[in-house]
């Protein structure tokens, strides 16, 4: 029982990180209709941004994540302007090639600045909580609480604010939204900025548990793509449910089946869901 | 398929390359005539980008440091002065790229010795190096698979990891108990190590639990695999991969309450792990001896230089030290053989070179002989039982049969 509890918390923490990363990717797909293959690289830059703010600028934890999120939002907007906007009328393969190019560029840039060494972010939150025989580190509790809070804020933003509603309007019908006066360019910039900021927050939260390296985004890329296809491309609730399902499934599979299966579980789930519901668990309001 | 068609297209290229070589030889000869002396090119193919970049950079740093020192001291082969240079190419850890790079370094840059720091790349290059243009492979991998081909121009540099099995198991089983948890990395190298340790563990009468190995480089959080391993109540856990993730795996196990010992694969180094986790988490581990604590005469000066010239943020690991040392051995062998481009002659001069290398270069388990598998053998190899920062108990690691 204590092993189950331990793994549930581990799975929820992992799921929280997956969610924050996947939600952004899903939004970008909904609005721009492109799979942003550089999303993992944005996550990686977010981790380095947090690391830099914390070690070089010396600001205490939480603030560095905020700083990294703001910087990454700017990077996201820049990506939209410099890469995806000029390609808006070209075939979809061009976006993918450009995104892969951006990914390699970001990796090389970070390697040029910080080197290829692994880096570790000093964890400001240490210690573990003993709960019914399970040893749960405070950092994981922080991840779970922060992820849930941010996702709740995001939901409010999407449903209540004009900007959030305009994102949703563009997702549903780009032409129709333009007709009622929504500027699709501005929404595209907003979406990529928001997605990059969320990826930065995910990275900043998990960074003290893991190591920073220029290639850290690659492992995440595969998982988040599986999540958004699992949840339904472009669907926000799908990305949230998918993220937590995958995090918990990985933790449980490694406990009750084997660690090898845990690495493959994302894709087993993906095949299973697609066989039964080809549009994913939650298909977006309007599918085209 | 492309490999099979390659020799044919190469044949067609021979006249061209002969022409090119003749032309370039003319150029080189003219340079020599000006009294500049010749050039010895040391080739290097290793991962310089991607996930293993830091490992590849470390190895290259060792060669570069040796080259600088050798040029300061002066190199003379057959009465002529030579300048040593290093040419490096990135292979991203891929065997095929390493083989192509080695070919390029030999054909275009006239390298006679090419260092490759990974077993896959070494095995691929061993298909080429005894062929039309022979060259020596400085094979930096402790995987005994690279000895199996019986290649006479491929020198294994570090100790064969088979030697670590019996003493590592003996040390930990005696101190902690008979149940072994498995938590190594899932690279090919990691799996070979896991096999070695689990077989030896059973041979000495212990029980091996479920294998929970995961690929250290693709896992976002190690907590769940660690929890799984600990749920079977191991006395000792086998861990290892690159030092930094290994340190986190050990830390996670300690945080979840593990009190036993660790068998640490040779890829992970205590001096690097200390920077990533509190040294007290490492107490009770067996592993390879930190490079900076070796007995060889050049050790203190080498580490001082590394801190001053390269970086003082991290210690020089054995990759740096071995490449530094071995580069000097090869250049000394060229001096003794009186040739810079005859691999067989250089290879034959190695035993004598081992005796004559300057003490400055003896920095990492300096070899005493080259055995009949052309592997550099260090007779007094020792490993450590970790008891705290700079506190170890040393124990001998006998060389295994090859």
XYZ file of C-alpha atoms in Angstrom:
690
model
C 0.000 0.000 0.000
C 2.772 2.435 0.875
C 4.476 1.525 -2.413
C 1.226 2.326 -4.248
C 0.957 5.693 -2.501
C 4.607 6.452 -3.212
C 4.177 5.687 -6.890
C 0.911 7.620 -7.088
C 2.654 10.756 -5.863
C 5.608 10.143 -8.196
C 3.160 9.676 -11.063
C 1.168 12.805 -10.228
C 4.337 14.916 -10.076
C 5.523 13.566 -13.403
C 2.024 14.035 -14.835
C 1.986 17.662 -13.686
C 5.147 18.383 -15.635
C 3.858 16.534 -18.695
C 0.568 18.482 -18.526
C 2.136 21.908 -18.411
C 4.306 21.055 -21.397
C 1.542 19.311 -23.348
C -1.094 22.031 -22.866
C 1.092 24.582 -24.644
C 1.836 22.231 -27.502
C -1.853 21.491 -27.877
C -2.768 25.191 -27.943
C -0.191 25.839 -30.656
C -1.584 22.993 -32.683
C -5.125 24.300 -32.225
C -4.339 27.814 -33.368
C -1.516 27.450 -35.879
C -2.368 23.922 -37.023
C 1.256 22.867 -36.853
C 3.082 20.371 -34.657
C 5.774 22.498 -33.059
C 8.667 20.065 -33.006
C 10.812 22.646 -31.222
C 8.598 22.503 -28.118
C 11.063 20.349 -26.190
C 13.803 22.827 -27.027
C 11.671 25.630 -25.561
C 11.278 23.526 -22.414
C 15.046 23.089 -22.308
C 15.587 26.834 -22.695
C 13.108 27.411 -19.905
C 15.166 25.189 -17.621
C 18.361 27.049 -18.495
C 16.594 30.397 -18.070
C 15.491 29.395 -14.572
C 18.969 28.106 -13.802
C 20.595 31.325 -14.971
C 18.206 33.555 -13.040
C 18.781 31.505 -9.928
C 22.555 31.055 -9.998
C 23.829 34.156 -11.806
C 21.252 36.714 -10.741
C 20.807 35.082 -7.358
C 17.056 35.530 -7.092
C 15.356 33.050 -4.775
C 13.229 30.182 -6.144
C 9.809 30.876 -7.741
C 10.980 34.268 -9.042
C 13.471 32.619 -11.480
C 10.654 30.515 -12.904
C 8.652 33.704 -13.458
C 11.614 35.388 -15.127
C 12.220 32.371 -17.347
C 8.541 32.278 -18.279
C 8.596 35.931 -19.345
C 11.804 35.471 -21.345
C 10.453 32.348 -22.999
C 7.179 34.074 -23.832
C 9.273 36.604 -25.744
C 11.162 33.772 -27.453
C 7.837 32.167 -28.397
C 6.540 35.407 -29.890
C 9.831 35.828 -31.730
C 9.536 32.308 -33.133
C 6.061 33.040 -34.432
C 7.202 36.270 -36.078
C 10.486 35.019 -37.532
C 9.665 31.424 -38.388
C 6.010 30.479 -38.538
C 4.472 33.771 -39.719
C 6.580 34.031 -42.897
C 5.722 30.410 -43.645
C 1.972 30.781 -43.067
C 1.081 30.177 -46.704
C 3.587 27.413 -47.419
C 2.943 23.661 -47.262
C 2.922 22.086 -43.822
C 6.193 20.233 -44.307
C 7.967 23.594 -44.338
C 6.775 24.347 -40.814
C 8.050 21.022 -39.591
C 11.440 21.459 -41.211
C 11.664 24.981 -39.812
C 10.703 23.738 -36.342
C 13.364 21.032 -36.428
C 15.859 23.668 -37.543
C 14.846 25.848 -34.603
C 15.288 22.884 -32.267
C 18.862 22.250 -33.428
C 19.585 25.968 -33.296
C 18.413 26.224 -29.690
C 20.434 23.151 -28.678
C 23.606 24.486 -30.258
C 23.027 27.946 -28.823
C 22.707 26.590 -25.296
C 25.732 24.331 -25.792
C 27.739 27.325 -27.047
C 26.807 29.405 -23.996
C 26.786 26.868 -21.163
C 28.714 23.970 -22.658
C 27.597 20.392 -22.960
C 28.059 19.615 -19.253
C 25.187 18.438 -17.168
C 24.133 21.167 -14.774
C 22.211 20.857 -11.591
C 19.905 23.441 -10.196
C 20.379 23.816 -6.457
C 17.113 22.761 -4.885
C 15.751 25.369 -2.520
C 13.124 22.955 -1.270
C 14.686 19.923 0.348
C 13.652 17.162 2.671
C 10.989 14.515 2.495
C 7.599 14.000 4.036
C 6.829 10.625 5.581
C 3.246 9.756 4.832
C 1.821 6.331 5.642
C 5.214 4.705 5.090
C 5.947 6.532 1.821
C 8.834 8.996 1.516
C 7.651 11.957 -0.533
C 10.002 14.813 -1.308
C 8.645 18.320 -0.829
C 9.771 19.274 -4.328
C 7.272 16.785 -5.778
C 4.476 18.147 -3.646
C 5.354 21.642 -4.875
C 5.237 20.407 -8.478
C 1.799 18.868 -8.056
C 0.310 21.887 -6.276
C 1.871 24.371 -8.696
C 0.782 22.415 -11.767
C -2.807 22.187 -10.589
C -2.885 25.892 -9.678
C -1.451 26.957 -13.021
C -3.811 24.725 -14.967
C -6.756 26.185 -13.028
C -5.570 29.722 -13.813
C -5.180 28.746 -17.455
C -8.727 27.410 -17.564
C -10.054 30.674 -16.115
C -7.955 32.642 -18.623
C -9.267 30.626 -21.555
C -12.921 30.838 -20.541
C -13.200 34.288 -18.945
C -10.694 36.636 -20.577
C -11.072 38.218 -23.987
C -7.634 36.949 -25.020
C -8.402 33.390 -23.976
C -11.724 33.469 -25.759
C -10.087 34.804 -28.892
C -7.657 31.869 -28.831
C -10.579 29.518 -28.623
C -12.412 31.347 -31.400
C -9.428 31.046 -33.732
C -9.077 27.359 -32.847
C -12.686 26.803 -33.812
C -12.767 28.809 -37.031
C -9.968 31.030 -38.201
C -11.905 32.762 -40.989
C -15.031 33.251 -38.918
C -12.994 34.693 -36.049
C -11.289 37.139 -38.419
C -14.705 38.233 -39.702
C -15.826 39.247 -36.234
C -12.682 41.329 -35.760
C -10.204 38.985 -34.081
C -6.672 39.508 -35.339
C -5.328 36.005 -36.071
C -1.707 37.190 -36.154
C -1.957 38.591 -32.680
C -3.598 35.417 -31.414
C -0.855 33.290 -33.004
C 1.804 35.333 -31.226
C -0.091 35.145 -27.949
C -0.477 31.386 -28.258
C 3.164 30.630 -28.972
C 4.212 33.007 -26.209
C 1.861 31.319 -23.754
C 2.971 27.832 -24.821
C 6.638 28.720 -24.391
C 5.965 30.261 -20.982
C 4.116 27.125 -19.814
C 6.968 24.930 -21.039
C 9.377 27.139 -19.093
C 7.317 26.744 -15.914
C 7.242 22.951 -16.356
C 11.001 22.903 -16.824
C 11.624 25.228 -13.887
C 9.545 23.029 -11.598
C 11.205 19.741 -12.540
C 14.750 21.099 -12.951
C 15.792 20.590 -9.296
C 14.882 16.886 -9.604
C 16.664 16.316 -12.856
C 19.715 17.554 -14.694
C 20.020 20.292 -17.260
C 21.641 19.506 -20.577
C 21.178 20.899 -24.085
C 19.414 17.713 -25.181
C 17.051 17.393 -22.206
C 14.068 18.413 -24.363
C 14.327 15.483 -26.746
C 13.053 12.916 -24.254
C 10.110 15.144 -23.384
C 9.161 15.818 -27.009
C 8.185 12.218 -27.654
C 6.062 12.043 -24.526
C 4.154 15.282 -25.054
C 3.361 14.447 -28.649
C 1.972 11.124 -27.501
C -0.084 12.977 -24.870
C -1.711 15.452 -27.218
C -2.557 12.796 -29.784
C -3.909 10.640 -26.961
C -5.995 13.503 -25.597
C -7.177 14.757 -28.996
C -5.153 17.225 -31.053
C -5.863 20.788 -30.021
C -7.955 19.828 -26.992
C -7.069 21.441 -23.678
C -8.879 19.003 -21.371
C -7.388 16.217 -23.482
C -3.858 17.434 -22.841
C -4.516 17.746 -19.098
C -6.101 14.322 -18.701
C -3.537 12.777 -21.074
C -0.642 14.245 -19.103
C -1.778 12.890 -15.751
C -2.808 9.543 -17.249
C 0.624 9.101 -18.775
C 2.518 10.192 -15.656
C 0.599 7.763 -13.445
C 0.698 4.992 -16.053
C 4.488 5.255 -16.267
C 4.905 5.098 -12.496
C 2.479 2.183 -12.099
C 3.832 0.226 -15.053
C 7.344 0.429 -13.658
C 6.061 -0.858 -10.314
C 3.713 -3.621 -11.311
C 5.023 -4.680 -14.726
C 8.598 -3.639 -15.479
C 10.669 -0.540 -16.077
C 11.019 -1.437 -19.749
C 7.251 -1.358 -20.166
C 7.107 1.983 -18.370
C 9.227 3.535 -21.135
C 6.923 2.120 -23.798
C 3.614 2.684 -22.018
C 2.990 6.065 -23.674
C 2.903 4.399 -27.037
C 0.929 1.376 -25.895
C -1.740 3.752 -24.531
C -1.599 5.763 -27.725
C -2.208 2.745 -29.957
C -5.000 1.542 -27.674
C -6.835 4.867 -27.628
C -6.455 5.458 -31.357
C -7.851 2.018 -32.093
C -11.007 2.774 -30.129
C -11.347 6.533 -30.643
C -9.313 7.691 -33.643
C -9.839 11.375 -32.738
C -8.326 10.941 -29.286
C -10.039 10.970 -25.889
C -11.411 14.474 -26.270
C -11.871 15.706 -29.776
C -11.885 19.506 -30.067
C -15.218 21.317 -30.400
C -14.916 21.626 -34.144
C -12.779 19.214 -36.074
C -11.755 19.828 -39.611
C 24.085 -2.506 -49.440
C 25.951 0.741 -49.838
C 28.827 -0.817 -47.915
C 29.131 -3.603 -50.442
C 29.264 -1.184 -53.341
C 31.780 1.039 -51.594
C 34.975 -0.870 -52.390
C 34.168 -0.767 -56.102
C 33.701 2.988 -56.148
C 36.793 3.321 -54.009
C 38.764 1.355 -56.569
C 37.731 3.870 -59.167
C 38.907 6.608 -56.857
C 42.361 5.150 -56.284
C 44.076 6.829 -59.250
C 42.510 10.129 -58.230
C 43.487 9.803 -54.611
C 46.985 8.752 -55.570
C 47.218 11.928 -57.617
C 45.840 13.980 -54.749
C 48.224 12.363 -52.294
C 51.176 12.967 -54.578
C 50.220 16.609 -54.897
C 49.739 17.034 -51.186
C 52.983 15.175 -50.502
C 54.745 17.674 -52.759
C 53.223 20.484 -50.734
C 54.316 18.872 -47.469
C 57.811 18.274 -48.797
C 58.178 21.919 -49.780
C 57.121 22.952 -46.267
C 59.683 20.588 -44.771
C 62.391 22.020 -46.964
C 61.888 25.457 -45.405
C 63.144 24.067 -42.102
C 59.701 24.137 -40.409
C 59.928 20.397 -39.803
C 57.126 17.931 -40.410
C 53.780 17.491 -38.772
C 52.410 14.550 -36.802
C 48.640 14.523 -36.924
C 46.773 12.760 -34.137
C 43.219 11.974 -35.244
C 40.199 11.974 -32.949
C 36.602 10.981 -33.601
C 34.175 11.234 -30.696
C 30.853 12.742 -29.649
C 31.260 16.531 -29.667
C 27.558 17.363 -29.861
C 24.414 15.730 -28.508
C 23.899 13.955 -25.206
C 27.424 12.530 -24.846
C 29.201 15.722 -25.927
C 30.852 16.344 -22.596
C 32.438 12.897 -22.570
C 33.835 13.470 -26.061
C 35.115 16.915 -25.143
C 36.900 15.528 -22.080
C 38.748 12.973 -24.178
C 39.728 15.599 -26.728
C 40.956 17.942 -23.990
C 43.359 15.233 -22.812
C 44.853 14.866 -26.293
C 45.140 18.634 -26.716
C 46.912 19.055 -23.391
C 49.395 16.322 -24.352
C 49.988 17.893 -27.761
C 50.787 21.274 -26.188
C 53.215 19.708 -23.729
C 54.890 17.571 -26.403
C 55.431 20.601 -28.645
C 56.949 22.527 -25.751
C 59.330 19.647 -25.044
C 60.126 19.135 -28.745
C 59.552 16.030 -30.827
C 62.243 14.552 -33.046
C 61.738 11.573 -35.332
C 64.598 10.163 -37.390
C 66.650 13.336 -36.953
C 63.886 15.681 -38.070
C 61.903 18.056 -35.879
C 58.137 17.566 -35.828
C 55.153 19.554 -34.637
C 52.246 17.556 -33.219
C 48.698 18.540 -34.156
C 45.285 17.151 -33.357
C 42.457 16.923 -35.886
C 39.041 16.191 -34.404
C 35.716 15.237 -35.978
C 32.308 14.893 -34.356
C 30.702 11.443 -34.676
C 27.728 12.050 -32.327
C 28.494 8.679 -30.724
C 27.432 6.832 -33.882
C 29.540 3.838 -34.983
C 29.192 4.511 -38.725
C 30.171 8.142 -38.367
C 33.200 7.151 -36.314
C 34.389 4.790 -39.059
C 33.861 7.409 -41.782
C 35.633 10.018 -39.680
C 38.574 7.711 -39.050
C 38.891 7.095 -42.778
C 38.797 10.822 -43.450
C 41.373 11.593 -40.777
C 43.704 8.985 -42.209
C 43.236 9.797 -45.901
C 42.902 13.573 -45.790
C 44.844 14.602 -42.714
C 47.478 11.840 -42.823
C 46.767 10.727 -39.270
C 48.448 7.446 -38.308
C 46.786 7.206 -34.895
C 43.065 7.841 -34.434
C 41.518 7.928 -30.965
C 37.926 6.731 -30.655
C 36.320 6.771 -27.185
C 33.350 4.399 -27.647
C 33.126 0.673 -28.310
C 30.627 0.919 -31.202
C 32.871 3.300 -33.115
C 35.950 1.210 -32.325
C 34.327 -1.977 -33.624
C 33.312 -0.183 -36.827
C 36.787 1.276 -37.354
C 38.361 -2.141 -36.750
C 36.822 -3.206 -40.078
C 39.009 -0.655 -41.849
C 42.252 -0.145 -39.999
C 44.086 -3.239 -41.194
C 43.062 -2.659 -44.799
C 44.450 -0.629 -47.640
C 45.600 2.330 -45.571
C 46.460 0.863 -42.172
C 46.190 3.016 -39.078
C 46.290 2.589 -35.307
C 43.107 2.937 -33.233
C 43.581 4.409 -29.773
C 40.613 2.450 -28.422
C 39.258 4.069 -25.273
C 36.634 1.632 -24.051
C 36.746 -0.877 -21.223
C 34.369 -3.198 -23.100
C 36.207 -6.518 -23.754
C 34.227 -6.924 -27.015
C 36.807 -4.717 -28.730
C 39.504 -7.342 -28.049
C 37.600 -10.166 -29.692
C 38.454 -9.317 -33.282
C 42.152 -9.826 -32.508
C 42.978 -6.587 -34.313
C 46.722 -5.966 -33.990
C 46.527 -2.224 -34.662
C 43.860 -1.411 -32.102
C 45.133 -0.724 -28.589
C 42.621 -0.975 -25.788
C 43.544 1.831 -23.393
C 41.610 1.520 -20.095
C 41.425 -1.636 -17.954
C 39.046 -4.358 -19.141
C 35.883 -4.029 -17.062
C 35.629 -7.781 -16.518
C 38.302 -7.312 -13.863
C 36.000 -5.208 -11.668
C 33.312 -7.883 -11.240
C 34.798 -10.255 -8.619
C 36.361 -7.665 -6.247
C 33.339 -5.283 -6.446
C 30.936 -8.081 -5.566
C 33.177 -9.446 -2.803
C 33.518 -6.025 -1.142
C 29.809 -5.178 -1.094
C 28.305 -8.604 -0.431
C 30.552 -9.070 2.591
C 29.632 -5.696 4.085
C 25.929 -5.375 3.315
C 24.272 -8.692 2.435
C 23.213 -11.015 -0.316
C 20.320 -9.244 -2.094
C 21.283 -7.224 -5.179
C 18.961 -4.652 -6.782
C 19.604 -3.700 -10.411
C 19.299 -0.048 -11.436
C 21.958 0.539 -14.102
C 21.502 2.538 -17.281
C 20.097 0.762 -20.328
C 22.851 1.603 -22.793
C 24.553 -1.359 -24.464
C 27.573 -0.722 -22.289
C 25.399 -0.527 -19.179
C 23.727 -3.822 -20.012
C 27.074 -5.574 -20.459
C 28.095 -4.319 -17.052
C 24.783 -5.389 -15.509
C 25.281 -8.886 -16.920
C 28.817 -9.060 -15.541
C 27.756 -7.958 -12.053
C 24.658 -10.146 -11.810
C 26.487 -13.276 -13.006
C 29.314 -12.693 -10.544
C 26.832 -11.955 -7.751
C 25.092 -15.292 -8.282
C 28.421 -17.080 -8.614
C 29.397 -15.822 -5.168
C 26.116 -17.111 -3.753
C 23.937 -13.984 -3.720
C 20.409 -13.352 -4.976
C 19.789 -10.986 -7.893
C 16.430 -9.169 -7.794
C 14.349 -7.765 -10.689
C 16.245 -5.730 -13.254
C 14.896 -2.177 -13.048
C 17.420 -0.627 -15.399
C 16.233 2.493 -17.221
C 17.891 4.650 -19.826
C 19.292 7.429 -17.615
C 19.177 9.913 -20.484
C 15.462 9.658 -21.310
C 13.925 9.546 -17.850
C 12.436 12.757 -16.483
C 12.193 11.605 -12.874
C 14.034 8.634 -11.330
C 11.738 8.355 -8.311
C 9.420 5.621 -9.527
C 12.105 3.147 -10.653
C 13.985 3.750 -7.404
C 10.813 3.084 -5.385
C 10.281 -0.128 -7.327
C 13.830 -1.319 -6.658
C 13.629 -0.522 -2.951
C 10.306 -2.351 -2.601
C 12.233 -5.650 -2.920
C 14.512 -4.764 0.029
C 17.934 -5.000 -1.605
C 21.141 -4.911 0.462
C 23.232 -3.610 -2.428
C 22.172 -1.799 -5.615
C 24.027 -1.802 -8.916
C 23.916 1.700 -10.453
C 25.783 3.564 -13.140
C 25.719 5.573 -16.284
C 27.182 9.040 -16.717
C 28.304 10.408 -13.318
C 25.725 13.153 -12.953
C 22.502 11.165 -13.385
C 24.065 8.340 -11.350
C 24.537 10.786 -8.471
C 20.844 11.689 -8.661
C 19.775 8.037 -8.674
C 21.898 7.405 -5.565
C 20.523 10.506 -3.888
C 16.947 9.471 -4.645
C 17.588 6.024 -3.133
C 19.021 7.577 0.039
C 16.096 10.008 0.298
C 13.687 7.106 0.066
C 15.485 5.505 2.998
C 17.992 3.058 1.446
C 20.832 2.278 3.868
C 22.827 -0.366 1.943
C 25.733 -0.236 -0.487
C 26.131 0.592 -4.173
C 28.162 -1.050 -6.910
C 28.997 1.833 -9.235
C 29.817 1.119 -12.883
C 33.174 2.507 -14.090
C 31.510 5.136 -16.288
C 30.472 7.086 -13.168
C 33.269 8.795 -11.244
C 33.186 9.681 -7.542
C 34.940 13.007 -8.070
C 32.168 14.088 -10.454
C 29.302 12.649 -8.419
C 30.481 14.598 -5.352
C 29.600 17.797 -7.203
C 26.024 16.657 -7.775
C 25.049 15.118 -4.474
C 26.087 15.325 -0.844
C 29.158 13.024 -0.497
C 27.572 11.342 2.508
C 24.991 9.786 0.153
C 27.839 7.986 -1.623
C 29.272 6.372 1.510
C 29.151 2.597 1.134
C 29.808 2.532 -2.618
C 32.499 0.719 -4.566
C 33.781 2.185 -7.793
C 36.841 3.217 -9.745
C 39.469 5.327 -8.069
C 39.248 9.098 -8.638
C 41.825 10.180 -11.229
C 43.271 12.868 -8.942
C 44.244 10.311 -6.270
C 46.379 8.049 -8.435
C 49.954 7.111 -7.466
C 51.543 7.932 -10.822
C 54.300 10.566 -10.759
C 52.614 13.081 -13.097
C 49.277 13.170 -11.241
C 49.629 16.316 -9.054
C 51.114 18.486 -11.813
C 48.549 17.295 -14.362
C 45.553 18.181 -12.185
C 47.071 21.523 -11.250
C 47.540 22.335 -14.927
C 44.010 21.220 -15.767
C 42.558 23.503 -13.102
C 44.659 26.435 -14.309
C 44.387 25.994 -18.064
C 41.081 24.257 -18.700
C 38.618 24.759 -15.851
C 38.560 24.758 -12.080
C 34.811 24.163 -11.977
C 35.141 20.414 -12.360
C 37.902 17.858 -11.853
C 39.844 16.203 -14.669
C 38.412 12.706 -14.978
C 40.149 9.561 -16.145
C 39.037 10.177 -19.767
C 41.135 13.326 -19.815
C 44.046 11.649 -18.046
C 44.117 8.489 -20.170
C 44.045 10.421 -23.452
C 46.777 12.739 -22.198
C 48.966 9.816 -21.207
C 48.329 7.656 -24.260
C 48.983 10.440 -26.779
C 52.452 10.809 -25.279
C 53.016 7.041 -25.454
C 52.222 6.977 -29.182
C 54.440 9.946 -29.989
C 57.284 8.367 -28.000
C 56.762 5.150 -29.989
C 57.074 7.159 -33.229
C 60.353 8.601 -32.004
C 61.665 5.143 -31.165
C 60.424 3.572 -34.400
C 61.890 6.439 -36.404
C 58.711 6.786 -38.461
C 55.508 8.789 -38.227
C 53.491 6.865 -40.789
C 54.224 3.151 -40.394
C 51.584 1.780 -38.003
C 53.204 -1.660 -37.636
C 56.570 -0.188 -36.689
C 54.970 2.222 -34.223
C 52.970 -0.622 -32.710
C 56.146 -2.702 -32.281
C 57.890 0.166 -30.524
C 55.159 0.510 -27.866
C 56.726 -1.706 -25.145
C 59.962 0.243 -25.355
C 58.052 3.529 -25.459
C 56.291 2.637 -22.198
C 59.686 2.604 -20.477
C 60.844 5.896 -21.928
C 57.823 8.185 -21.598
C 58.533 11.271 -19.501
C 57.112 11.163 -15.944
C 54.991 14.259 -16.688
C 52.725 12.073 -18.781
C 52.251 9.258 -16.272
C 48.898 10.286 -14.889
C 46.397 7.423 -14.938
C 47.157 3.809 -13.918
C 50.259 3.979 -16.098
C 50.604 0.722 -18.046
C 53.625 -1.499 -17.564
C 53.145 -3.791 -20.548
C 51.250 -4.293 -23.772
C 49.798 -7.816 -23.771
C 49.392 -10.125 -26.771
C 45.968 -8.589 -27.499
C 47.778 -5.232 -27.755
C 45.940 -4.016 -24.641
C 47.816 -1.605 -22.337
C 48.026 -3.398 -18.991
C 48.468 -1.715 -15.664
C 49.537 -4.290 -13.092
C 48.711 -2.458 -9.898
C 45.164 -1.424 -10.622
C 43.146 -0.497 -7.531
C 39.535 0.487 -6.936
C 37.953 2.184 -3.943
C 35.392 1.637 -1.237
C 34.014 5.115 -0.615
C 33.855 6.321 2.979
C 33.560 10.074 2.542
C 35.093 12.927 0.546
C 38.799 12.049 0.095
C 38.355 9.026 2.382
C 38.639 5.687 0.663
C 39.767 2.150 1.329
C 41.727 0.860 -1.657
C 41.490 -2.728 -2.828
C 43.303 -4.473 -5.711
C 41.646 -5.286 -9.042
C 43.529 -8.186 -10.673
C 43.723 -8.084 -14.483
C 41.254 -10.620 -15.956
C 42.242 -13.238 -18.529
C 41.842 -12.032 -22.096
